[in-house]
Coordinates of C-alpha atoms in Angstrom, one line a residue:
Chain A
M177 CA -65.7 37.5 15.1
T178 CA -63.7 34.9 16.9
G179 CA -63.9 32.2 14.5
M180 CA -65.6 28.7 14.1
S181 CA -65.7 25.8 16.2
L182 CA -62.8 23.8 17.6
I183 CA -63.3 20.9 15.2
V184 CA -63.4 23.2 12.2
K185 CA -60.1 25.0 13.6
T186 CA -58.3 21.6 14.0
V187 CA -59.2 20.1 10.6
C188 CA -58.2 23.4 8.9
R189 CA -54.8 23.4 10.9
W190 CA -54.2 19.9 9.4
L191 CA -55.5 20.9 5.9
K192 CA -53.7 24.2 5.2
G193 CA -50.4 22.9 4.7
F194 CA -51.5 20.2 2.0
I195 CA -53.5 23.0 0.2
L196 CA -50.6 25.2 0.2
L197 CA -48.2 22.4 -1.1
F198 CA -50.7 21.5 -3.8
G199 CA -50.9 25.0 -4.9
V200 CA -47.1 25.5 -5.0
Y201 CA -46.9 22.3 -6.7
I202 CA -49.4 23.5 -9.4
V203 CA -47.7 26.9 -9.8
L204 CA -44.0 25.1 -10.1
Y205 CA -44.9 22.2 -12.7
G206 CA -47.4 24.7 -14.8
H207 CA -45.2 24.1 -17.8
L208 CA -45.3 20.2 -17.8
T209 CA -48.6 19.3 -16.2
P210 CA -52.1 21.0 -16.5
G211 CA -52.0 24.0 -14.3
G212 CA -50.0 27.1 -14.0
G213 CA -49.7 30.6 -12.4
F214 CA -53.6 31.3 -12.7
S215 CA -54.9 28.1 -11.1
G216 CA -52.0 27.6 -8.7
G217 CA -52.4 31.2 -7.4
V218 CA -56.0 30.7 -6.7
I219 CA -55.4 27.7 -4.8
I220 CA -53.0 29.6 -2.7
A221 CA -55.4 32.3 -2.1
C222 CA -58.0 29.4 -1.1
A223 CA -55.5 28.1 1.5
F224 CA -55.3 31.6 3.1
I225 CA -59.1 32.3 2.8
L226 CA -59.8 28.8 4.7
I227 CA -57.5 29.9 7.6
F228 CA -59.1 33.3 7.7
L229 CA -62.6 32.0 7.7
A230 CA -62.0 29.6 10.2
E231 CA -59.8 31.5 12.9
G232 CA -61.8 34.6 12.4
K233 CA -60.5 38.0 12.0
L234 CA -57.8 38.2 14.6
V235 CA -55.5 35.7 12.6
E236 CA -55.1 38.6 10.1
T237 CA -52.9 40.8 12.1
K238 CA -51.0 37.9 13.2
I239 CA -49.9 35.9 10.3
F240 CA -50.5 37.6 6.9
S241 CA -51.9 40.9 7.0
K242 CA -53.5 42.4 3.9
N243 CA -50.6 45.0 3.7
V244 CA -48.0 41.9 3.4
A245 CA -50.5 40.6 0.7
G246 CA -50.5 44.1 -1.3
E247 CA -46.6 44.1 -1.3
L248 CA -46.5 40.5 -2.5
D249 CA -49.1 41.4 -5.4
S250 CA -46.6 44.1 -6.6
V251 CA -43.6 41.8 -6.4
G252 CA -45.3 39.4 -8.4
I253 CA -46.2 41.7 -11.2
L254 CA -42.6 43.1 -10.9
I255 CA -40.9 39.4 -11.3
F256 CA -42.8 39.1 -14.5
W257 CA -42.5 42.7 -15.8
A258 CA -38.4 42.1 -15.0
A259 CA -38.7 38.9 -17.0
A260 CA -39.9 40.8 -19.9
L261 CA -37.6 43.4 -19.6
T262 CA -34.5 41.0 -19.4
G263 CA -35.3 39.7 -22.6
L264 CA -35.6 42.8 -24.1
F265 CA -32.0 43.7 -23.2
C266 CA -30.6 40.1 -23.9
G267 CA -32.4 39.2 -26.9
G268 CA -33.8 42.5 -28.2
V269 CA -37.5 41.6 -28.3
Y270 CA -39.9 42.1 -25.4
F271 CA -40.7 38.9 -23.5
K272 CA -37.8 36.9 -25.5
N273 CA -37.2 33.7 -24.0
F274 CA -33.6 34.4 -23.3
I275 CA -32.5 31.1 -21.4
T276 CA -32.5 28.5 -24.3
T277 CA -32.9 25.0 -23.3
A278 CA -31.4 22.0 -25.1
A279 CA -33.5 19.2 -26.4
E280 CA -32.4 16.5 -23.6
S281 CA -33.8 18.8 -20.8
H282 CA -37.2 18.9 -21.9
F283 CA -40.0 17.6 -19.4
K284 CA -37.5 18.5 -16.5
L285 CA -38.4 20.7 -13.8
F286 CA -35.7 23.6 -14.7
S287 CA -36.3 23.8 -18.5
S288 CA -38.1 26.0 -20.7
G289 CA -36.4 29.3 -20.0
I290 CA -38.4 32.1 -18.5
I291 CA -41.6 30.4 -18.3
P292 CA -41.2 28.8 -14.6
I293 CA -40.2 32.6 -13.4
C294 CA -43.2 34.1 -15.1
N295 CA -45.4 31.5 -13.6
I296 CA -44.2 32.1 -10.1
G297 CA -44.8 36.0 -10.7
I298 CA -48.1 35.3 -11.9
G299 CA -49.0 32.7 -9.1
L300 CA -47.8 35.3 -6.6
K301 CA -49.8 38.5 -8.2
V302 CA -53.0 36.3 -8.6
G303 CA -53.2 34.5 -5.3
A304 CA -52.1 37.7 -3.4
S305 CA -54.7 40.3 -5.1
L306 CA -57.7 37.8 -4.8
F307 CA -56.6 37.2 -0.8
V308 CA -56.7 40.9 -0.4
V309 CA -60.0 41.5 -2.0
F310 CA -61.5 38.7 -0.2
V311 CA -60.3 40.4 3.2
I312 CA -61.6 43.7 2.2
L313 CA -65.0 42.3 1.1
A314 CA -65.4 40.0 4.6
A315 CA -63.8 42.6 6.9
V316 CA -65.9 45.5 5.7
K317 CA -68.5 46.8 8.3
I318 CA -71.9 47.4 6.9
V319 CA -73.2 50.6 8.1
V320 CA -77.0 50.6 7.5
P321 CA -78.6 53.7 7.3
K322 CA -81.9 54.5 8.9
K323 CA -84.4 53.9 6.4
S324 CA -86.3 57.2 7.2
D325 CA -83.0 59.2 6.6
N326 CA -82.2 58.6 2.7
I327 CA -84.8 57.1 0.7
N328 CA -87.8 59.5 1.7
D329 CA -85.5 62.5 1.7
H330 CA -85.0 61.6 -1.9
E331 CA -88.4 60.9 -2.8
E332 CA -89.3 64.3 -1.3
D333 CA -86.6 65.9 -3.5
E334 CA -88.2 64.4 -6.4
K335 CA -91.5 65.7 -5.6
Chain B
M803 CA -76.9 22.3 -32.9
I804 CA -74.4 22.4 -29.8
Y805 CA -73.6 26.0 -30.6
S806 CA -77.1 27.1 -30.4
L807 CA -77.4 25.5 -27.0
C808 CA -74.7 27.7 -26.1
L809 CA -76.2 30.7 -27.5
I810 CA -79.5 29.7 -25.2
L811 CA -77.2 29.9 -22.1
I812 CA -76.0 33.2 -23.3
G813 CA -79.5 34.4 -23.8
I814 CA -80.5 33.2 -20.3
G815 CA -77.7 35.3 -18.9
L816 CA -79.1 38.4 -20.9
Y817 CA -82.5 37.7 -19.7
G818 CA -81.3 38.0 -16.1
I819 CA -79.4 41.2 -16.6
L820 CA -82.2 43.0 -18.5
T821 CA -85.2 42.0 -16.3
K822 CA -84.2 41.1 -12.8
R823 CA -84.6 43.8 -10.2
N824 CA -82.4 42.3 -7.6
I825 CA -78.6 43.4 -7.9
V826 CA -77.5 40.0 -6.8
K827 CA -79.7 38.2 -9.5
I828 CA -78.1 40.7 -12.2
I829 CA -74.7 39.6 -11.1
I830 CA -75.6 36.0 -11.3
G831 CA -76.9 36.6 -14.8
F832 CA -73.5 38.0 -15.6
V833 CA -71.6 34.9 -14.5
I834 CA -74.1 32.6 -16.6
M835 CA -73.2 34.6 -19.8
E836 CA -69.6 34.3 -19.0
A837 CA -69.9 30.5 -19.0
G838 CA -71.7 30.3 -22.1
V839 CA -69.2 32.5 -23.8
H840 CA -66.2 30.5 -22.4
L841 CA -68.1 27.0 -23.6
L842 CA -68.6 28.6 -26.9
L843 CA -64.9 29.5 -27.4
I844 CA -63.8 25.9 -26.1
L845 CA -66.2 24.3 -28.6
I846 CA -64.9 26.1 -31.6
G847 CA -61.2 24.7 -31.0
Y848 CA -62.3 21.2 -30.4
R849 CA -61.2 18.5 -32.9
M850 CA -62.9 15.1 -33.0
Q851 CA -61.2 12.3 -31.0
G852 CA -59.0 15.2 -29.8
E853 CA -56.6 15.3 -27.0
A854 CA -55.2 17.7 -24.6
P855 CA -52.5 20.0 -25.8
I856 CA -49.9 18.5 -23.4
L857 CA -46.9 16.9 -24.6
Q858 CA -45.7 13.8 -22.3
P859 CA -42.3 12.2 -22.7
G860 CA -42.3 9.5 -25.3
M861 CA -45.2 11.0 -27.5
K862 CA -44.7 11.0 -31.1
L863 CA -45.0 14.5 -32.2
S864 CA -46.4 13.6 -35.6
E865 CA -49.2 11.7 -34.3
F866 CA -49.6 14.5 -31.7
I867 CA -50.2 17.4 -34.4
T868 CA -52.9 15.3 -36.0
R869 CA -54.8 14.8 -32.7
A870 CA -54.2 17.7 -30.2
V871 CA -57.0 20.4 -30.0
D872 CA -56.4 24.2 -30.5
P873 CA -54.4 25.5 -27.7
L874 CA -54.9 29.3 -28.6
P875 CA -58.6 29.7 -27.5
Q876 CA -57.8 27.8 -24.5
A877 CA -55.1 30.2 -23.4
L878 CA -57.3 33.0 -24.0
T879 CA -60.1 31.4 -22.1
L880 CA -58.0 30.8 -19.2
T881 CA -57.1 34.6 -19.0
S882 CA -60.9 35.4 -19.5
I883 CA -61.8 33.2 -16.4
V884 CA -59.4 35.0 -14.1
I885 CA -60.3 38.5 -15.3
G886 CA -64.1 37.5 -14.6
L887 CA -63.3 36.9 -10.9
G888 CA -61.7 40.1 -10.6
V889 CA -64.6 42.1 -12.4
L890 CA -67.0 40.2 -10.1
A891 CA -65.2 41.3 -7.0
L892 CA -65.4 44.7 -8.1
M893 CA -69.2 44.4 -8.8
I894 CA -69.8 42.8 -5.4
A895 CA -68.0 45.9 -3.9
I896 CA -70.4 48.2 -5.7
A897 CA -73.4 46.2 -4.9
I898 CA -72.2 46.1 -0.9
R899 CA -71.9 50.0 -0.9
L900 CA -75.4 50.3 -2.7
Y901 CA -76.7 48.1 0.1
E902 CA -75.3 50.3 2.7
R903 CA -76.5 53.3 1.2
Y904 CA -80.1 52.3 0.3
K905 CA -80.5 49.2 2.7
T906 CA -81.9 47.1 -0.2
F907 CA -80.7 45.3 -3.3
D908 CA -83.6 46.4 -5.3
I909 CA -82.5 48.5 -8.2
T910 CA -85.7 50.3 -8.6
E911 CA -85.8 51.7 -5.0
M912 CA -82.5 53.2 -5.7
R913 CA -83.8 56.5 -6.8
R914 CA -80.6 58.5 -6.9
L915 CA -79.2 56.6 -9.7
K916 CA -82.0 57.7 -11.8
G917 CA -80.5 61.0 -12.6
Chain C
M457 CA -70.5 11.3 -32.1
T458 CA -71.5 10.1 -28.8
L459 CA -69.2 12.9 -27.2
E460 CA -71.4 15.5 -29.1
Y461 CA -74.5 13.8 -27.0
I462 CA -72.7 14.2 -23.8
V463 CA -71.7 17.7 -24.0
A464 CA -75.1 18.4 -25.1
A465 CA -76.6 16.8 -22.1
L466 CA -74.3 18.8 -19.8
I467 CA -75.2 22.0 -21.7
I468 CA -79.0 21.1 -21.2
L469 CA -78.3 20.6 -17.4
M470 CA -76.7 23.7 -17.3
I471 CA -79.3 25.6 -18.7
M472 CA -81.7 23.9 -16.1
G473 CA -79.4 25.2 -13.3
A474 CA -79.0 28.8 -14.9
V475 CA -82.9 28.9 -15.1
T476 CA -83.2 27.9 -11.4
A477 CA -80.8 30.4 -10.3
L478 CA -82.5 33.1 -11.9
E479 CA -85.9 32.3 -11.1
T480 CA -85.7 30.7 -7.3
D481 CA -87.2 33.0 -4.8
N482 CA -84.2 32.4 -1.9
L483 CA -81.1 34.2 -2.7
L484 CA -79.0 31.4 -1.4
S485 CA -80.4 28.5 -3.2
S486 CA -79.8 30.6 -6.5
I487 CA -76.3 30.9 -5.8
I488 CA -75.9 27.1 -5.0
A489 CA -77.5 26.6 -8.3
L490 CA -75.2 29.0 -10.0
G491 CA -72.4 26.9 -8.5
A492 CA -74.0 24.1 -10.3
V493 CA -73.6 25.8 -13.5
G494 CA -70.0 26.2 -13.0
F495 CA -69.1 22.7 -12.2
L496 CA -71.0 21.2 -15.0
L497 CA -69.0 23.7 -17.1
A498 CA -65.7 22.2 -15.7
I499 CA -67.1 18.7 -16.5
A500 CA -67.8 19.7 -20.0
F501 CA -64.1 21.2 -20.4
L502 CA -62.6 18.0 -19.2
F503 CA -64.7 16.1 -22.0
L504 CA -63.4 18.9 -24.7
G505 CA -59.9 18.2 -23.8
A506 CA -59.2 21.2 -21.8
P507 CA -57.9 19.9 -18.4
D508 CA -56.0 23.4 -17.8
I509 CA -59.3 25.4 -18.2
A510 CA -61.5 22.7 -16.1
F511 CA -58.8 23.1 -13.3
T512 CA -59.0 26.9 -13.2
Q513 CA -62.9 26.7 -13.7
I514 CA -63.3 24.5 -10.5
V515 CA -61.0 26.7 -8.4
V516 CA -62.6 30.0 -9.4
E517 CA -66.2 28.7 -8.8
I518 CA -65.3 27.8 -5.5
L519 CA -64.0 31.2 -4.6
L520 CA -66.7 32.9 -6.4
L521 CA -69.1 30.7 -4.4
I522 CA -67.3 31.7 -1.0
I523 CA -67.5 35.5 -2.1
L524 CA -71.1 35.7 -3.1
I525 CA -72.2 33.4 -0.2
R526 CA -70.2 35.6 2.2
V527 CA -71.6 38.8 1.0
T528 CA -75.3 37.7 1.0
I529 CA -75.7 35.5 4.2
H530 CA -75.4 37.7 6.9
R531 CA -77.9 40.2 5.2
D532 CA -81.5 40.4 6.0
L533 CA -82.6 39.5 2.5
K534 CA -85.8 40.6 1.2
T535 CA -85.9 39.0 -2.2
T536 CA -87.4 40.8 -4.8
T537 CA -88.8 38.4 -7.4
A538 CA -90.9 40.9 -9.4
H539 CA -89.7 42.0 -12.7
R540 CA -88.8 45.4 -14.1
A541 CA -91.2 47.7 -15.7
M542 CA -92.8 47.0 -19.2
F543 CA -90.1 49.0 -20.9
G544 CA -87.4 46.8 -19.6
W545 CA -89.4 43.7 -20.6
T546 CA -90.0 44.9 -24.2
F547 CA -86.4 45.7 -24.6
A548 CA -85.2 42.5 -23.3
I549 CA -87.6 40.5 -25.7
V550 CA -86.5 42.4 -28.6
L551 CA -82.8 42.1 -27.8
I552 CA -82.9 38.7 -27.0
A553 CA -84.8 37.8 -30.3
F554 CA -82.3 40.0 -32.2
L555 CA -79.4 38.0 -30.4
T556 CA -81.0 34.8 -31.4
W557 CA -81.5 35.6 -35.1
F558 CA -78.0 36.9 -35.3
G559 CA -76.3 33.9 -33.7
L560 CA -78.4 31.4 -35.8
T561 CA -77.5 33.2 -39.1
V562 CA -73.8 33.1 -37.8
F563 CA -73.8 29.7 -36.6
E564 CA -74.7 28.5 -40.3
E565 CA -71.4 29.2 -41.3
F566 CA -69.5 27.5 -38.7
P567 CA -68.2 24.0 -39.4
A568 CA -69.5 21.1 -38.0
F569 CA -68.7 20.1 -34.4
G570 CA -65.5 18.3 -34.2
T571 CA -63.9 19.9 -37.1
A572 CA -61.5 22.7 -35.4
V573 CA -61.4 26.1 -37.0
M574 CA -57.6 25.7 -37.2
D575 CA -57.9 23.0 -39.9
R576 CA -59.8 25.2 -42.0
V577 CA -57.7 27.9 -41.9
A578 CA -54.4 27.9 -44.1
D579 CA -51.3 28.5 -42.4
S580 CA -53.1 29.3 -39.1
A581 CA -51.3 30.1 -35.9
S582 CA -52.4 27.4 -33.7
V583 CA -50.8 24.9 -36.1
T584 CA -47.4 26.6 -35.5
Y585 CA -47.9 26.3 -31.9
I586 CA -48.7 22.9 -32.0
K587 CA -45.6 21.9 -34.4
E588 CA -43.3 24.1 -32.8
G589 CA -44.1 25.0 -29.5
L590 CA -42.1 22.3 -27.7
A591 CA -38.8 23.1 -29.7
K592 CA -39.3 26.7 -29.3
S593 CA -40.2 27.1 -25.9
G594 CA -39.3 24.0 -24.2
A595 CA -42.6 23.5 -22.4
G596 CA -44.5 20.5 -22.8
N597 CA -47.8 22.2 -21.7
L598 CA -48.6 23.9 -24.8
V599 CA -51.3 26.2 -23.3
T600 CA -48.6 27.7 -20.8
A601 CA -46.2 27.9 -23.8
V602 CA -48.8 30.1 -25.8
L603 CA -49.5 32.1 -22.7
L604 CA -46.2 32.9 -21.2
D605 CA -44.0 32.7 -24.4
F606 CA -45.8 33.3 -27.6
R607 CA -48.4 35.6 -26.3
A608 CA -47.0 36.7 -23.0
F609 CA -47.8 40.3 -24.0
D610 CA -51.6 39.5 -23.6
T611 CA -51.0 38.0 -20.1
L612 CA -49.3 41.3 -18.9
G613 CA -52.4 43.2 -20.3
E614 CA -54.5 40.6 -18.2
A615 CA -52.5 41.2 -15.4
T616 CA -53.2 45.0 -15.5
V617 CA -56.9 44.5 -15.9
L618 CA -56.8 42.3 -12.8
F619 CA -54.7 44.8 -10.9
C620 CA -56.8 47.6 -12.1
A621 CA -60.4 45.7 -10.8
I622 CA -58.9 44.8 -7.4
L623 CA -57.8 48.6 -7.2
G624 CA -61.2 49.8 -7.7
A625 CA -62.6 47.2 -5.2
L626 CA -60.3 48.3 -2.7
A627 CA -61.0 52.1 -3.4
I628 CA -64.9 51.7 -3.3
L629 CA -64.8 49.8 -0.1
R630 CA -62.0 51.8 1.9
Q631 CA -63.8 52.9 5.0
K632 CA -62.4 56.5 5.7
A633 CA -62.8 57.9 2.4
H634 CA -66.2 56.7 2.3
K635 CA -67.3 58.3 5.7
H636 CA -66.0 61.7 4.0
S637 CA -68.0 61.3 0.7
K638 CA -71.2 60.4 2.9
E639 CA -71.0 63.7 4.9
K640 CA -70.4 65.5 1.7
D641 CA -73.6 63.8 0.4
Q642 CA -75.7 64.8 3.6
E643 CA -74.3 68.4 3.3
A644 CA -75.4 68.4 -0.6
D645 CA -79.0 66.9 0.6
A646 CA -79.4 69.4 3.2
A647 CA -78.4 72.3 0.9

């Protein structure tokens, strides 16, 4: 699979940065505006899927292989879990919001304690895992058995 | 009345799961059923003249309390939607393997599954 | 009151889309009808004051359509329109009738559209989240505050479920192990 035509490739080369930027914005501002780790992560996955669909399978080994994506998946869940454990050690409660925010820093980007950190972790996790599953689903080679091999055999078995 | 319409949507999904033979149609029925359940959950939390549960700078909290819709079902529906996508990927993977084995999406021809 | 009619019209359109998706012969058109159901659902969420959910629904629906189309488009599709055997039909009708009766009985107890459940329950958790969410967590978006602060343990469980689903898909679609099991199957067939 060598990918789609030149027009599609060029448009994707222009668009992929903006889609990625939008996804990162949605993840980072999840505690102030609509959005958050889930939707932002899916948007990031969509950006990579767009590149994958347009450029063909060859790009997978060069830019963003599925092994790297699998490791990012683990990194995301570890960030989330580490935030939870730090709350346990600092505040005594699992998932304690241990960074207290003053009232005047509300509605700023760096506010609300561990929520942005958790958002980043969730975004990495969702984006990477959905990209991996799409690559696996798209790249799987279907080996179709000959019809006479299987189905008739089983019918005979049943008889 | 509006809850019953959601129920019809769930019923259509269940009908698709139970009576269709094509495995992709069964998955489609599953997704339709999910849509009905999510809509029902959001409708339960709605409040008349409600606004989104997102505070902006300069909003009065006392006014916000009387108008904001319920954030709890929304949060749980958000997780449910993403789980639905993951489960759909799992179902599609199983469907691909079944297609490879039997060369068809028709579940009545998959005789090995019938024990 | 007008909002109730708007949402009802959207749900009726969704029902039409759902019936089309299930009854069309062509598999590709049925998947696209399913996409119509998802996008109408996102519009209904926007009317109901849930921009977070509408956002996620649109993005997830796009990814779902890509996956479904990618899976079905290169196959030689013989669409099977016939239904299952008589037993399946009777079972389906009985089950759906039971569901309808059950649902109508339950929905009589529900409050009318527009009165939230949290107003009827004294001292409910949602009211606490709305009142003290900003002061306690510092997040302006209360949905995120519930998701990642008040009920973060639930989100951790969700991440685990997603991880298990993806792991299952990877295990099923792995090439090497599958060949191995296929050989075993053939040996079993031969024996």
